PDB file of C-alpha atoms in Angstrom:
ATOM      1  CA  UNK A  30     -35.289 -76.942 -22.649  1.00  0.00           C
ATOM      2  CA  UNK A  31     -32.726 -78.371 -20.214  1.00  0.00           C
ATOM      3  CA  UNK A  32     -30.626 -76.180 -18.007  1.00  0.00           C
ATOM      4  CA  UNK A  33     -26.929 -76.922 -18.118  1.00  0.00           C
ATOM      5  CA  UNK A  34     -25.091 -77.899 -14.918  1.00  0.00           C
ATOM      6  CA  UNK A  35     -23.748 -74.417 -14.143  1.00  0.00           C
ATOM      7  CA  UNK A  36     -27.170 -72.771 -14.495  1.00  0.00           C
ATOM      8  CA  UNK A  37     -28.707 -75.371 -12.205  1.00  0.00           C
ATOM      9  CA  UNK A  38     -25.929 -74.959  -9.627  1.00  0.00           C
ATOM     10  CA  UNK A  39     -26.340 -71.187  -9.656  1.00  0.00           C
ATOM     11  CA  UNK A  40     -30.104 -71.461  -9.245  1.00  0.00           C
ATOM     12  CA  UNK A  41     -29.800 -73.936  -6.361  1.00  0.00           C
ATOM     13  CA  UNK A  42     -27.167 -71.763  -4.670  1.00  0.00           C
ATOM     14  CA  UNK A  43     -29.411 -68.742  -5.028  1.00  0.00           C
ATOM     15  CA  UNK A  44     -32.333 -70.626  -3.488  1.00  0.00           C
ATOM     16  CA  UNK A  45     -30.162 -71.750  -0.550  1.00  0.00           C
ATOM     17  CA  UNK A  46     -28.919 -68.214   0.132  1.00  0.00           C
ATOM     18  CA  UNK A  47     -32.126 -66.291  -0.529  1.00  0.00           C
ATOM     19  CA  UNK A  48     -34.841 -68.838   0.258  1.00  0.00           C
ATOM     20  CA  UNK A  49     -38.363 -67.693  -0.584  1.00  0.00           C
ATOM     21  CA  UNK A  50     -37.485 -63.996  -0.602  1.00  0.00           C
ATOM     22  CA  UNK A  51     -37.865 -62.177  -3.879  1.00  0.00           C
ATOM     23  CA  UNK A  52     -34.573 -60.296  -3.510  1.00  0.00           C
ATOM     24  CA  UNK A  53     -31.338 -60.122  -1.566  1.00  0.00           C
ATOM     25  CA  UNK A  54     -31.709 -57.600   1.251  1.00  0.00           C
ATOM     26  CA  UNK A  55     -29.272 -54.741   1.659  1.00  0.00           C
ATOM     27  CA  UNK A  56     -27.230 -55.091   4.821  1.00  0.00           C
ATOM     28  CA  UNK A  57     -25.285 -52.517   6.747  1.00  0.00           C
ATOM     29  CA  UNK A  58     -22.509 -52.739   9.322  1.00  0.00           C
ATOM     30  CA  UNK A  59     -20.747 -50.127  11.393  1.00  0.00           C
ATOM     31  CA  UNK A  60     -17.246 -50.866  12.653  1.00  0.00           C
ATOM     32  CA  UNK A  61     -16.195 -48.653  15.549  1.00  0.00           C
ATOM     33  CA  UNK A  62     -12.611 -48.284  16.752  1.00  0.00           C
ATOM     34  CA  UNK A  63     -11.953 -46.069  19.769  1.00  0.00           C
ATOM     35  CA  UNK A  64      -8.323 -45.279  20.541  1.00  0.00           C
ATOM     36  CA  UNK A  65      -7.859 -43.889  24.042  1.00  0.00           C
ATOM     37  CA  UNK A  66      -5.093 -41.506  25.079  1.00  0.00           C
ATOM     38  CA  UNK A  67      -3.450 -44.299  27.123  1.00  0.00           C
ATOM     39  CA  UNK A  68      -3.148 -46.465  23.987  1.00  0.00           C
ATOM     40  CA  UNK A  69      -5.999 -48.880  24.681  1.00  0.00           C
ATOM     41  CA  UNK A  70      -8.131 -49.744  21.679  1.00  0.00           C
ATOM     42  CA  UNK A  71     -11.807 -50.708  21.794  1.00  0.00           C
ATOM     43  CA  UNK A  72     -13.349 -52.311  18.701  1.00  0.00           C
ATOM     44  CA  UNK A  73     -16.970 -53.242  17.936  1.00  0.00           C
ATOM     45  CA  UNK A  74     -18.921 -54.310  14.864  1.00  0.00           C
ATOM     46  CA  UNK A  75     -22.687 -53.822  14.780  1.00  0.00           C
ATOM     47  CA  UNK A  76     -25.226 -54.455  12.064  1.00  0.00           C
ATOM     48  CA  UNK A  77     -27.160 -51.308  11.275  1.00  0.00           C
ATOM     49  CA  UNK A  78     -30.361 -50.553   9.427  1.00  0.00           C
ATOM     50  CA  UNK A  79     -30.532 -49.370   5.831  1.00  0.00           C
ATOM     51  CA  UNK A  80     -33.431 -46.878   5.764  1.00  0.00           C
ATOM     52  CA  UNK A  81     -36.148 -46.412   3.109  1.00  0.00           C
ATOM     53  CA  UNK A  82     -35.067 -42.937   1.932  1.00  0.00           C
ATOM     54  CA  UNK A  83     -31.557 -44.273   1.383  1.00  0.00           C
ATOM     55  CA  UNK A  84     -32.881 -47.304  -0.498  1.00  0.00           C
ATOM     56  CA  UNK A  85     -34.982 -45.054  -2.737  1.00  0.00           C
ATOM     57  CA  UNK A  86     -31.935 -42.863  -3.412  1.00  0.00           C
ATOM     58  CA  UNK A  87     -29.819 -45.901  -4.346  1.00  0.00           C
ATOM     59  CA  UNK A  88     -32.540 -46.933  -6.817  1.00  0.00           C
ATOM     60  CA  UNK A  89     -32.586 -43.422  -8.333  1.00  0.00           C
ATOM     61  CA  UNK A  90     -28.814 -43.561  -8.814  1.00  0.00           C
ATOM     62  CA  UNK A  91     -29.370 -46.426 -11.266  1.00  0.00           C
ATOM     63  CA  UNK A  92     -31.398 -44.221 -13.620  1.00  0.00           C
ATOM     64  CA  UNK A  93     -30.146 -40.713 -12.779  1.00  0.00           C
ATOM     65  CA  UNK A  94     -26.395 -40.134 -12.490  1.00  0.00           C
ATOM     66  CA  UNK A  95     -27.024 -36.616 -11.144  1.00  0.00           C
ATOM     67  CA  UNK A  96     -27.883 -38.151  -7.756  1.00  0.00           C
ATOM     68  CA  UNK A  97     -25.286 -37.478  -5.060  1.00  0.00           C
ATOM     69  CA  UNK A  98     -23.237 -40.309  -3.607  1.00  0.00           C
ATOM     70  CA  UNK A  99     -23.176 -41.427   0.020  1.00  0.00           C
ATOM     71  CA  UNK A 100     -19.663 -40.383   1.025  1.00  0.00           C
ATOM     72  CA  UNK A 101     -20.193 -38.620   4.360  1.00  0.00           C
ATOM     73  CA  UNK A 102     -20.297 -40.035   7.882  1.00  0.00           C
ATOM     74  CA  UNK A 103     -22.023 -38.349  10.791  1.00  0.00           C
ATOM     75  CA  UNK A 104     -21.862 -38.913  14.529  1.00  0.00           C
ATOM     76  CA  UNK A 105     -24.763 -38.106  16.827  1.00  0.00           C
ATOM     77  CA  UNK A 106     -26.225 -38.409  20.301  1.00  0.00           C
ATOM     78  CA  UNK A 107     -29.562 -40.093  19.469  1.00  0.00           C
ATOM     79  CA  UNK A 108     -30.203 -43.111  21.708  1.00  0.00           C
ATOM     80  CA  UNK A 109     -33.470 -44.442  20.213  1.00  0.00           C
ATOM     81  CA  UNK A 110     -33.325 -47.490  17.949  1.00  0.00           C
ATOM     82  CA  UNK A 111     -33.330 -46.624  14.242  1.00  0.00           C
ATOM     83  CA  UNK A 112     -35.910 -48.040  11.839  1.00  0.00           C
ATOM     84  CA  UNK A 113     -36.679 -48.252   8.146  1.00  0.00           C
ATOM     85  CA  UNK A 114     -38.327 -44.812   8.442  1.00  0.00           C
ATOM     86  CA  UNK A 115     -35.403 -43.075  10.210  1.00  0.00           C
ATOM     87  CA  UNK A 116     -34.346 -39.742   8.702  1.00  0.00           C
ATOM     88  CA  UNK A 117     -31.333 -37.429   8.935  1.00  0.00           C
ATOM     89  CA  UNK A 118     -32.980 -35.232  11.570  1.00  0.00           C
ATOM     90  CA  UNK A 119     -33.288 -38.181  13.941  1.00  0.00           C
ATOM     91  CA  UNK A 120     -29.616 -38.810  14.655  1.00  0.00           C
ATOM     92  CA  UNK A 121     -28.873 -35.900  17.011  1.00  0.00           C
ATOM     93  CA  UNK A 122     -25.957 -34.924  14.796  1.00  0.00           C
ATOM     94  CA  UNK A 123     -22.908 -33.288  16.403  1.00  0.00           C
ATOM     95  CA  UNK A 124     -20.336 -33.869  13.649  1.00  0.00           C
ATOM     96  CA  UNK A 125     -20.011 -34.839   9.974  1.00  0.00           C
ATOM     97  CA  UNK A 126     -16.996 -35.681   7.836  1.00  0.00           C
ATOM     98  CA  UNK A 127     -16.182 -36.559   4.255  1.00  0.00           C
ATOM     99  CA  UNK A 128     -15.133 -40.197   4.161  1.00  0.00           C
ATOM    100  CA  UNK A 129     -11.357 -40.556   4.157  1.00  0.00           C
ATOM    101  CA  UNK A 130     -11.650 -43.883   2.347  1.00  0.00           C
ATOM    102  CA  UNK A 131     -14.218 -44.839  -0.233  1.00  0.00           C
ATOM    103  CA  UNK A 132     -14.163 -48.346  -1.627  1.00  0.00           C
ATOM    104  CA  UNK A 133     -16.507 -50.650  -3.418  1.00  0.00           C
ATOM    105  CA  UNK A 134     -15.824 -54.291  -4.133  1.00  0.00           C
ATOM    106  CA  UNK A 135     -17.685 -57.586  -3.947  1.00  0.00           C
ATOM    107  CA  UNK A 136     -20.907 -55.585  -3.828  1.00  0.00           C
ATOM    108  CA  UNK A 137     -19.895 -53.855  -0.579  1.00  0.00           C
ATOM    109  CA  UNK A 138     -19.474 -50.083  -0.258  1.00  0.00           C
ATOM    110  CA  UNK A 139     -17.128 -48.915   2.524  1.00  0.00           C
ATOM    111  CA  UNK A 140     -16.525 -45.421   3.911  1.00  0.00           C
ATOM    112  CA  UNK A 141     -14.333 -44.445   6.876  1.00  0.00           C
ATOM    113  CA  UNK A 142     -13.982 -41.262   8.941  1.00  0.00           C
ATOM    114  CA  UNK A 143     -12.101 -40.465  12.156  1.00  0.00           C
ATOM    115  CA  UNK A 144     -12.950 -37.925  14.847  1.00  0.00           C
ATOM    116  CA  UNK A 145     -10.601 -36.589  17.539  1.00  0.00           C
ATOM    117  CA  UNK A 146     -12.088 -35.673  20.911  1.00  0.00           C
ATOM    118  CA  UNK A 147     -10.799 -32.128  21.504  1.00  0.00           C
ATOM    119  CA  UNK A 148      -9.986 -31.221  17.889  1.00  0.00           C
ATOM    120  CA  UNK A 149     -13.537 -31.979  16.719  1.00  0.00           C
ATOM    121  CA  UNK A 150     -15.233 -30.579  19.844  1.00  0.00           C
ATOM    122  CA  UNK A 151     -16.686 -33.949  20.861  1.00  0.00           C
ATOM    123  CA  UNK A 152     -15.306 -34.314  24.375  1.00  0.00           C
ATOM    124  CA  UNK A 153     -17.765 -35.222  27.138  1.00  0.00           C
ATOM    125  CA  UNK A 154     -20.590 -35.925  24.641  1.00  0.00           C
ATOM    126  CA  UNK A 155     -22.430 -39.252  24.874  1.00  0.00           C
ATOM    127  CA  UNK A 156     -21.945 -40.368  21.258  1.00  0.00           C
ATOM    128  CA  UNK A 157     -24.530 -42.964  20.226  1.00  0.00           C
ATOM    129  CA  UNK A 158     -25.373 -42.809  16.513  1.00  0.00           C
ATOM    130  CA  UNK A 159     -23.195 -43.337  13.463  1.00  0.00           C
ATOM    131  CA  UNK A 160     -24.710 -42.706  10.023  1.00  0.00           C
ATOM    132  CA  UNK A 161     -23.889 -42.560   6.300  1.00  0.00           C
ATOM    133  CA  UNK A 162     -25.291 -39.608   4.318  1.00  0.00           C
ATOM    134  CA  UNK A 163     -25.024 -37.986   0.892  1.00  0.00           C
ATOM    135  CA  UNK A 164     -24.465 -34.318   1.805  1.00  0.00           C
ATOM    136  CA  UNK A 165     -21.552 -32.343   3.279  1.00  0.00           C
ATOM    137  CA  UNK A 166     -23.584 -30.001   5.486  1.00  0.00           C
ATOM    138  CA  UNK A 167     -24.850 -30.885   8.928  1.00  0.00           C
ATOM    139  CA  UNK A 168     -28.635 -31.085   8.960  1.00  0.00           C
ATOM    140  CA  UNK A 169     -28.834 -31.833   5.224  1.00  0.00           C
ATOM    141  CA  UNK A 170     -28.895 -34.842   2.959  1.00  0.00           C
ATOM    142  CA  UNK A 171     -30.447 -38.263   2.739  1.00  0.00           C
ATOM    143  CA  UNK A 172     -29.672 -40.877   5.373  1.00  0.00           C
ATOM    144  CA  UNK A 173     -28.613 -44.254   3.934  1.00  0.00           C
ATOM    145  CA  UNK A 174     -27.974 -46.210   7.116  1.00  0.00           C
ATOM    146  CA  UNK A 175     -27.626 -45.661  10.845  1.00  0.00           C
ATOM    147  CA  UNK A 176     -26.627 -47.500  13.995  1.00  0.00           C
ATOM    148  CA  UNK A 177     -27.172 -46.376  17.566  1.00  0.00           C
ATOM    149  CA  UNK A 178     -24.598 -48.491  19.372  1.00  0.00           C
ATOM    150  CA  UNK A 179     -21.507 -46.276  19.135  1.00  0.00           C
ATOM    151  CA  UNK A 180     -21.838 -45.814  22.917  1.00  0.00           C
ATOM    152  CA  UNK A 181     -18.715 -43.858  23.783  1.00  0.00           C
ATOM    153  CA  UNK A 182     -17.599 -40.614  25.383  1.00  0.00           C
ATOM    154  CA  UNK A 183     -14.346 -39.191  24.034  1.00  0.00           C
ATOM    155  CA  UNK A 184     -11.735 -37.465  26.166  1.00  0.00           C
ATOM    156  CA  UNK A 185      -9.454 -34.734  24.755  1.00  0.00           C
ATOM    157  CA  UNK A 186      -6.880 -37.085  23.192  1.00  0.00           C
ATOM    158  CA  UNK A 187      -9.220 -39.956  22.211  1.00  0.00           C
ATOM    159  CA  UNK A 188     -10.058 -40.902  18.622  1.00  0.00           C
ATOM    160  CA  UNK A 189     -13.171 -42.516  17.154  1.00  0.00           C
ATOM    161  CA  UNK A 190     -12.960 -44.225  13.757  1.00  0.00           C
ATOM    162  CA  UNK A 191     -16.250 -45.193  12.115  1.00  0.00           C
ATOM    163  CA  UNK A 192     -16.285 -47.557   9.164  1.00  0.00           C
ATOM    164  CA  UNK A 193     -19.695 -47.823   7.530  1.00  0.00           C
ATOM    165  CA  UNK A 194     -20.352 -50.738   5.199  1.00  0.00           C
ATOM    166  CA  UNK A 195     -23.356 -51.405   2.991  1.00  0.00           C
ATOM    167  CA  UNK A 196     -23.654 -54.774   1.278  1.00  0.00           C
ATOM    168  CA  UNK A 197     -25.749 -54.490  -1.866  1.00  0.00           C
ATOM    169  CA  UNK A 198     -25.804 -58.192  -2.756  1.00  0.00           C
ATOM    170  CA  UNK A 199     -23.880 -61.425  -2.475  1.00  0.00           C
ATOM    171  CA  UNK A 200     -21.308 -63.298  -4.517  1.00  0.00           C
ATOM    172  CA  UNK A 201     -21.996 -66.400  -2.395  1.00  0.00           C
ATOM    173  CA  UNK A 202     -24.033 -68.056  -5.129  1.00  0.00           C
TER     174      UNK A 202
END
């Protein structure tokens, strides 16, 4: 049986993008925007790690709609590099917020939260870790992804906006 042109093109595109891997890996990014009291803005984008417990939870969501969604962001003081085995207790959490923006398109999930130095009690803390979780309470929930390069200390009137992104696949076929 011959493949038609479009099937062949899709298969070749998939091979170019995926290579010999058996699947497309999940990717995570954390976008950090720090707005200082004097009006200066610092922006960084860092790839983060999607951890095994989060991956397992995503898989469960396919077959069990009772699973909770990842709509919370946490900030922490942990400086050690995160790994596939990282868990919620390893982020040194000092604050958690419900995402103010939830979006999903082109196989990318996006959640954003903003912290204010004095208002959120984060002044003078060496903030290092940003993370996406599925529970509202500090110290609870499953960690989906984490990055340890937030690297900022907020003053009273400073703001930190975290935008966590998880790419589930690719339309670049």
